[in-house]
Amino acid sequence: AQSVTQPDIHITVSEGASLELRCNYSYGATPYLFWYVQSPGQGLQLLLKYFSGDTLVQGIKGFEAEFKRSQSSFNLRKPSVHWSDAAEYFCAVRAAGGGNKLTFGTGTQLKVEL
Amino acid sequence: SAVISQKPSRDICQRGTSLTIQCQVDSQVTMMFWYRQQPGQSLTLIATANQGSEATYESGFVIDKFPISRPNLTFSTLTVSNMSPEDSSIYLCSVAQGLNQPQHFGDGTRLSIL
């Protein structure tokens, strides 16, 4: 069965600093990969997705993620964090074939210091 | 992407009662899903809501506890039955336009059981 690991439960960065959130997955083939963000009191918003092709994907709000097959990773990055980026970030994976069932990581809570 | 509306946005209920949560989409969608997010936890898929037929439940979730309806391509309900404090969670509806399309989420229903 597929699984997702987000090793960092909490991360604190200063506004304007760069950000990298880690995500590792376990799956036998190339999965579909996603990053979602959840602001307090909100649902989940899709930041970006990887299905195939270019392993560096661009998303909304200035985020990008890089798929590294050799490391089974899909880390999320942003060059300069804004205070409004404070939220919880979830990495998710689904099988490339079969149903549209998502498996989520446990999430990383991002705090931004002004 | 589709606009997803969930009702109610939050509720406080007495144990032993049931609550029905509605998910309305502003356009027809192929797939609809229900997730549970327990306090401080990640998301867990409850079931896939199938239009015109019984929902497909994940391991650990049963129809008697979480009956789901999906009468058409824009609407679904999830009922949380015979509630106990352990059912206090955020319940989220998500939709996808197809197997190879990402899921988009509603804002969730925040449910507290006294």
Tab-separated table of C-alpha atoms in Angstrom:
chain	number	residue	atom	x	y	z
A	1	ALA	CA	0.000	0.000	0.000
A	2	GLN	CA	1.137	3.513	-0.685
A	3	SER	CA	2.195	5.802	2.138
A	4	VAL	CA	3.409	9.347	2.584
A	5	THR	CA	5.846	10.694	5.158
A	6	GLN	CA	6.231	14.324	6.087
A	7	PRO	CA	9.070	14.232	8.586
A	8	ASP	CA	8.680	17.793	9.846
A	9	ILE	CA	5.638	18.353	12.040
A	10	HIS	CA	6.400	22.027	12.662
A	11	ILE	CA	8.615	24.466	10.783
A	12	THR	CA	9.265	28.108	11.632
A	13	VAL	CA	10.813	30.486	9.130
A	14	SER	CA	11.293	34.223	9.005
A	15	GLU	CA	9.351	36.229	6.482
A	16	GLY	CA	11.401	36.595	3.324
A	17	ALA	CA	13.410	33.444	3.968
A	18	SER	CA	13.317	30.435	1.704
A	19	LEU	CA	11.246	27.384	2.521
A	20	GLU	CA	11.476	23.677	1.823
A	21	LEU	CA	8.929	21.189	3.100
A	22	ARG	CA	9.844	17.548	2.794
A	23	CYS	CA	7.689	14.737	1.493
A	24	ASN	CA	8.677	11.129	0.923
A	25	TYR	CA	6.399	8.482	-0.492
A	26	SER	CA	6.353	4.750	-0.678
A	27	TYR	CA	4.866	3.265	-3.809
A	28	GLY	CA	5.871	0.595	-6.285
A	29	ALA	CA	5.472	2.685	-9.413
A	30	THR	CA	5.462	6.374	-10.245
A	31	PRO	CA	2.540	7.875	-8.385
A	32	TYR	CA	0.592	11.036	-8.874
A	33	LEU	CA	1.740	13.575	-6.278
A	34	PHE	CA	0.069	16.608	-4.786
A	35	TRP	CA	0.623	19.389	-2.317
A	36	TYR	CA	-2.331	20.993	-0.549
A	37	VAL	CA	-2.473	23.886	1.904
A	38	GLN	CA	-4.990	24.290	4.708
A	39	SER	CA	-5.357	27.688	6.341
A	40	PRO	CA	-7.057	27.885	9.748
A	41	GLY	CA	-10.771	27.262	9.469
A	42	GLN	CA	-10.545	26.460	5.777
A	43	GLY	CA	-10.642	23.425	3.582
A	44	LEU	CA	-7.719	22.238	1.497
A	45	GLN	CA	-6.465	24.192	-1.485
A	46	LEU	CA	-4.466	22.510	-4.214
A	47	LEU	CA	-1.031	24.122	-4.596
A	48	LEU	CA	0.374	21.909	-7.344
A	49	LYS	CA	0.403	18.436	-8.790
A	50	TYR	CA	2.743	16.075	-10.582
A	51	PHE	CA	1.451	13.456	-12.981
A	52	SER	CA	4.297	13.030	-15.453
A	53	GLY	CA	6.782	14.978	-17.557
A	54	ASP	CA	8.947	17.771	-16.197
A	55	THR	CA	9.954	16.857	-12.676
A	56	LEU	CA	9.948	20.486	-11.516
A	57	VAL	CA	6.374	21.695	-11.272
A	58	GLN	CA	5.152	25.196	-10.644
A	59	GLY	CA	2.096	25.909	-8.558
A	60	ILE	CA	0.080	28.760	-7.223
A	61	LYS	CA	1.260	31.390	-4.744
A	62	GLY	CA	4.884	31.092	-5.914
A	63	PHE	CA	5.347	27.491	-4.803
A	64	GLU	CA	7.195	24.813	-6.724
A	65	ALA	CA	7.985	21.155	-6.098
A	66	GLU	CA	10.504	18.743	-7.521
A	67	PHE	CA	9.869	15.046	-8.069
A	68	LYS	CA	12.967	12.940	-7.454
A	69	ARG	CA	12.327	9.330	-8.304
A	70	SER	CA	15.670	8.125	-6.929
A	71	GLN	CA	14.846	9.598	-3.535
A	72	SER	CA	11.087	8.933	-3.607
A	73	SER	CA	10.618	12.565	-2.714
A	74	PHE	CA	8.406	15.452	-3.726
A	75	ASN	CA	9.625	18.441	-1.715
A	76	LEU	CA	7.802	21.748	-1.769
A	77	ARG	CA	9.791	24.976	-2.057
A	78	LYS	CA	9.273	28.684	-2.047
A	79	PRO	CA	12.126	31.191	-2.464
A	80	SER	CA	10.649	33.898	-0.231
A	81	VAL	CA	7.972	33.209	2.354
A	82	HIS	CA	5.207	35.689	3.133
A	83	TRP	CA	3.408	35.935	6.477
A	84	SER	CA	0.225	34.797	4.746
A	85	ASP	CA	1.864	31.449	3.952
A	86	ALA	CA	1.453	30.385	7.585
A	87	ALA	CA	-0.761	27.306	7.352
A	88	GLU	CA	-0.657	23.532	7.358
A	89	TYR	CA	0.726	21.802	4.297
A	90	PHE	CA	-0.202	18.299	3.229
A	91	CYS	CA	1.534	16.086	0.719
A	92	ALA	CA	-0.641	13.441	-0.923
A	93	VAL	CA	-0.119	10.529	-3.273
A	94	ARG	CA	-2.349	8.373	-5.399
A	95	ALA	CA	-1.779	5.463	-7.702
A	96	ALA	CA	-1.285	6.380	-11.349
A	97	GLY	CA	-3.748	3.647	-12.293
A	98	GLY	CA	-6.964	2.672	-10.631
A	99	GLY	CA	-9.230	4.883	-8.582
A	100	ASN	CA	-8.698	8.482	-7.513
A	101	LYS	CA	-7.952	7.571	-3.890
A	102	LEU	CA	-5.590	9.963	-2.120
A	103	THR	CA	-3.294	9.042	0.744
A	104	PHE	CA	-2.212	12.036	2.800
A	105	GLY	CA	0.847	12.691	4.880
A	106	THR	CA	0.464	13.876	8.453
A	107	GLY	CA	1.059	17.479	7.509
A	108	THR	CA	3.619	20.179	8.304
A	109	GLN	CA	2.541	23.223	10.269
A	110	LEU	CA	4.336	26.319	8.989
A	111	LYS	CA	4.815	29.333	11.219
A	112	VAL	CA	6.164	32.554	9.753
A	113	GLU	CA	7.970	34.999	12.005
A	114	LEU	CA	7.752	38.667	11.101
B	1	SER	CA	-12.202	24.627	-10.659
B	2	ALA	CA	-15.664	23.852	-9.286
B	3	VAL	CA	-17.092	25.808	-6.375
B	4	ILE	CA	-17.894	23.435	-3.518
B	5	SER	CA	-20.283	24.410	-0.745
B	6	GLN	CA	-20.652	22.444	2.457
B	7	LYS	CA	-23.411	22.859	4.990
B	8	PRO	CA	-23.354	23.267	7.894
B	9	SER	CA	-19.926	24.845	8.319
B	10	ARG	CA	-19.923	23.828	11.971
B	11	ASP	CA	-22.201	22.285	14.539
B	12	ILE	CA	-22.277	21.162	18.137
B	13	CYS	CA	-24.355	18.065	18.713
B	14	GLN	CA	-25.441	15.842	21.557
B	15	ARG	CA	-24.186	12.280	21.743
B	16	GLY	CA	-26.551	9.714	20.308
B	17	THR	CA	-27.942	12.072	17.684
B	18	SER	CA	-27.255	12.137	13.942
B	19	LEU	CA	-26.213	14.958	11.631
B	20	THR	CA	-26.423	15.158	7.865
B	21	ILE	CA	-23.786	17.181	6.025
B	22	GLN	CA	-24.472	18.456	2.531
B	23	CYS	CA	-22.009	18.998	-0.297
B	24	GLN	CA	-23.170	21.015	-3.297
B	25	VAL	CA	-21.053	21.636	-6.399
B	26	ASP	CA	-21.763	24.359	-8.944
B	27	SER	CA	-21.045	22.059	-11.892
B	28	GLN	CA	-21.361	18.374	-12.655
B	29	VAL	CA	-18.451	16.307	-11.409
B	30	THR	CA	-17.545	12.711	-12.022
B	31	MET	CA	-16.264	11.840	-8.590
B	32	MET	CA	-17.158	12.897	-5.049
B	33	PHE	CA	-15.452	11.833	-1.844
B	34	TRP	CA	-15.874	12.237	1.904
B	35	TYR	CA	-12.930	12.599	4.280
B	36	ARG	CA	-12.544	12.867	8.032
B	37	GLN	CA	-9.878	14.966	9.714
B	38	GLN	CA	-9.662	14.255	13.419
B	39	PRO	CA	-8.203	16.971	15.666
B	40	GLY	CA	-4.545	17.535	14.867
B	41	GLN	CA	-4.555	14.683	12.368
B	42	SER	CA	-4.322	14.233	8.651
B	43	LEU	CA	-7.180	13.377	6.326
B	44	THR	CA	-8.629	9.893	6.070
B	45	LEU	CA	-10.896	8.847	3.239
B	46	ILE	CA	-14.272	7.645	4.487
B	47	ALA	CA	-15.855	6.689	1.184
B	48	THR	CA	-16.336	7.435	-2.475
B	49	ALA	CA	-19.851	8.645	-3.179
B	50	ASN	CA	-21.211	6.911	-6.280
B	51	GLN	CA	-23.993	8.519	-8.229
B	52	GLY	CA	-27.125	6.397	-8.150
B	53	SER	CA	-25.584	3.509	-6.220
B	54	GLU	CA	-24.158	2.634	-2.837
B	55	ALA	CA	-21.005	4.388	-1.724
B	56	THR	CA	-17.670	2.580	-1.631
B	57	TYR	CA	-16.380	2.583	1.934
B	58	GLU	CA	-12.789	2.389	3.098
B	59	SER	CA	-11.606	-0.052	5.711
B	60	GLY	CA	-12.814	0.966	9.142
B	61	PHE	CA	-15.875	2.845	7.920
B	62	VAL	CA	-19.327	1.306	7.592
B	63	ILE	CA	-22.551	2.344	5.969
B	64	ASP	CA	-24.589	2.104	9.171
B	65	LYS	CA	-22.397	4.715	10.836
B	66	PHE	CA	-21.754	6.936	7.797
B	67	PRO	CA	-24.604	6.596	5.303
B	68	ILE	CA	-23.913	8.516	2.111
B	69	SER	CA	-26.205	9.568	-0.679
B	70	ARG	CA	-25.430	10.943	-4.117
B	71	PRO	CA	-28.626	11.466	-6.082
B	72	ASN	CA	-27.006	13.383	-8.951
B	73	LEU	CA	-23.701	14.705	-10.287
B	74	THR	CA	-23.702	17.891	-8.205
B	75	PHE	CA	-24.862	16.865	-4.733
B	76	SER	CA	-24.000	14.430	-1.962
B	77	THR	CA	-24.762	14.003	1.720
B	78	LEU	CA	-22.892	12.336	4.540
B	79	THR	CA	-24.726	11.413	7.732
B	80	VAL	CA	-22.829	10.819	10.943
B	81	SER	CA	-25.091	8.518	12.942
B	82	ASN	CA	-25.412	7.860	16.662
B	83	MET	CA	-22.631	10.315	17.377
B	84	SER	CA	-20.132	10.006	20.203
B	85	PRO	CA	-17.344	12.389	21.274
B	86	GLU	CA	-14.919	10.347	19.153
B	87	ASP	CA	-16.779	11.592	16.069
B	88	SER	CA	-15.680	15.162	16.775
B	89	SER	CA	-13.775	15.986	13.589
B	90	ILE	CA	-13.741	18.040	10.460
B	91	TYR	CA	-15.626	16.322	7.652
B	92	LEU	CA	-14.614	17.353	4.151
B	93	CYS	CA	-16.163	16.800	0.788
B	94	SER	CA	-13.936	16.677	-2.286
B	95	VAL	CA	-14.666	16.411	-5.989
B	96	ALA	CA	-12.767	15.486	-9.127
B	97	GLN	CA	-13.705	15.832	-12.760
B	98	GLY	CA	-12.219	12.454	-13.632
B	99	LEU	CA	-9.758	9.745	-12.732
B	100	ASN	CA	-6.797	11.798	-13.925
B	101	GLN	CA	-7.930	15.064	-12.422
B	102	PRO	CA	-6.925	16.424	-9.007
B	103	GLN	CA	-9.372	16.556	-6.126
B	104	HIS	CA	-10.687	19.887	-4.917
B	105	PHE	CA	-12.045	20.326	-1.417
B	106	GLY	CA	-14.851	22.167	0.265
B	107	ASP	CA	-14.246	24.203	3.420
B	108	GLY	CA	-15.349	21.354	5.649
B	109	THR	CA	-17.834	20.867	8.466
B	110	ARG	CA	-16.451	21.253	11.963
B	111	LEU	CA	-18.370	18.919	14.215
B	112	SER	CA	-18.178	18.768	18.004
B	113	ILE	CA	-20.026	16.167	20.049
B	114	LEU	CA	-20.844	16.857	23.684
